[in-house]
């Protein structure tokens, strides 16, 4: 007899019985963790899983999401045989259509990217698609990509198969039980409570779907997502319709088409969506549908009729409107919450929950059982979010856009258009007056480039040169030959103070921060396997005080890592001072001349050396000056108390006129750093990349007293040798633009992938960073003896390669 009431204790409690919650339970059980209880407020699949279309695509927008989607497909293919529960899984393949040159370029790039994951994909002519899907009108189609391994499945049956697999291994699943309380102590989750009583637990996993934000609020964990209405229609039976038709994705027309037992299902991803549930989700919501709005979806049904004329004479059996949850950046959430230890989240799947659930369950289970996931989950790690993003108003406004972005053009550098303007530098208005075109990172409005030469400060997107290319090139050249100003106030900044500050930080840091007061230390923070969890600078301001500085996007990562790894009894205070300081960077060969004119202090190379900190006075204002750089030139980062920022900015710009000072944005910063092969966390380095693999072992101090987190794993890798290495590549100017995840070939064989790239204006070449695998311990001869190519838009282009930077390899300009 099945248990009627949940037990009083379990190692893991999962909240939510949709496909993701059941996948987590299944994968935990497969890893031998069977003391698991899954709690579903109503019935399994009753939230959003039951009404999903069941598409199982493999190719996503980046490396991590594609790996998880590929794993999901492989899992579903074997699930019925393993569990005895039918799933309805069929690998029918898919065709993605292009009706514009831009979309065709995107599909060609997707096809190249597929090769880095060993996913079969090929470009085909429109006639091939028409032959495989009778009646399809392809008159306006200019090309398509075919992915034969793509599939469809029955979401309810697949969920039940996962649940069966979990139960067969001992997991206990309870329906009609609602969690109303999440308990914690000492920063760690301790259990849950509700109408069923109490359950003590070591780990709690929030898989509550559209309720995940509400569940997070029970314990102070931000899970920023919002529901939106999501539509599809099902036709009446169509005589002569083929059996296993491929899925058609017609993104330019915001629709997809799939076969459905002699009928067709047509789904819609409209550009302007309708948020839902602003007043809360009803308590009895289960297998419910929302009222339809034919006026809202009519334009897209007309698109479908043009694509498949038989629809003009076919009735609709069903017009379906159900809620789906969407996140601000259209990536889902996986991982341990920053706010509460052992509280995990797997939610916010942006209408791709079926194709992502297998991989998400696998990652969460590995993380719980083994302490860390086996893949780099940076794009989907919940620690990427920022607390302000949990605002209901922000989420509502962004959700209008995010549903449609799934089928919109995935242009390089594309910026969100909604829910903008919340976080601004105090100099925002001044920069806007200078022609800044702003982008958004972690909610911050940041100057990406400055309009000049009659160009309007607004993006015109393309896969090649965009309208800001020449503007940014001028900023880039000014940094190499003169002096530029960057506003980097979005930097995350933390003061670490107290008698134990040195000891705590020196164990967290791979480099040695037990240095003299006034030294700036570049370092990584490593996990136990030697992977890079943070890339930052640590400046010793006093014997008992350090300033930790890292990128805006990594704020929550770094804050959580630092606080979790500071012992409870340590005499240390950690203060987030991000909002307290404006950061202005002056960079370039003439930066010393400008800084010398701004203050009375000696800023010569002898008096103010590289990687040093000093407090300067600019006019009446005290300023922390760090001599460091991310552009590969002489320069300083100036940390200015916010109340002095406008005053100091005025002084810099007034004095700068005599030195040809130019404002520069983040696009120029990116092209400058790539010429110098400077790494960027989240792109070139991350939790599965070690300093040895990334070529950063020169800042690791293996012999420092007390060791550091990850030291043993690094020593083992150092002894046996790394089998992959991050290298710099360049392509000739006439090659197409490279961005990320393009395949790298050595002597015609797949050897790795690009991690980031830009056009290097000084070198007059495209420059990229990317990892290359070697059959044995990495040997420089392996690089020098090979012929390298990079695949872009389904063509290969010869690439030059270097283990170090092409630009100023000895860093003489930085230290001059």
CSV table of N, CA and C in Angstrom, one decimal, residues 499-500 504 565-572:
chain,number,residue,atom,x,y,z
A,499,UNK,N,40.4,41.3,11.7
A,499,UNK,CA,41.7,40.7,12.1
A,499,UNK,C,42.0,39.5,11.3
A,500,UNK,N,40.9,38.8,10.8
A,500,UNK,CA,41.1,37.5,10.1
A,500,UNK,C,41.0,37.7,8.6
A,504,UNK,N,41.4,34.6,5.8
A,504,UNK,CA,40.2,34.1,5.1
A,504,UNK,C,40.4,34.2,3.6
A,565,UNK,N,32.2,30.9,2.3
A,565,UNK,CA,33.5,30.3,2.7
A,565,UNK,C,34.3,31.1,3.7
A,566,UNK,N,33.6,32.0,4.4
A,566,UNK,CA,34.1,32.7,5.5
A,566,UNK,C,33.6,32.0,6.8
A,567,UNK,N,34.5,31.4,7.6
A,567,UNK,CA,34.0,30.7,8.7
A,567,UNK,C,33.2,31.5,9.7
A,568,UNK,N,32.2,30.9,10.3
A,568,UNK,CA,31.3,31.6,11.1
A,568,UNK,C,32.0,32.3,12.3
A,569,UNK,N,33.1,31.8,12.8
A,569,UNK,CA,33.8,32.4,13.9
A,569,UNK,C,34.9,33.3,13.5
A,570,UNK,N,35.1,33.5,12.2
A,570,UNK,CA,36.1,34.4,11.7
A,570,UNK,C,35.8,35.9,12.1
A,571,UNK,N,36.9,36.6,12.4
A,571,UNK,CA,36.7,38.0,12.8
A,571,UNK,C,36.8,38.8,11.5
A,572,UNK,N,35.7,38.7,10.7
A,572,UNK,CA,35.7,39.4,9.4
A,572,UNK,C,34.3,40.0,9.2
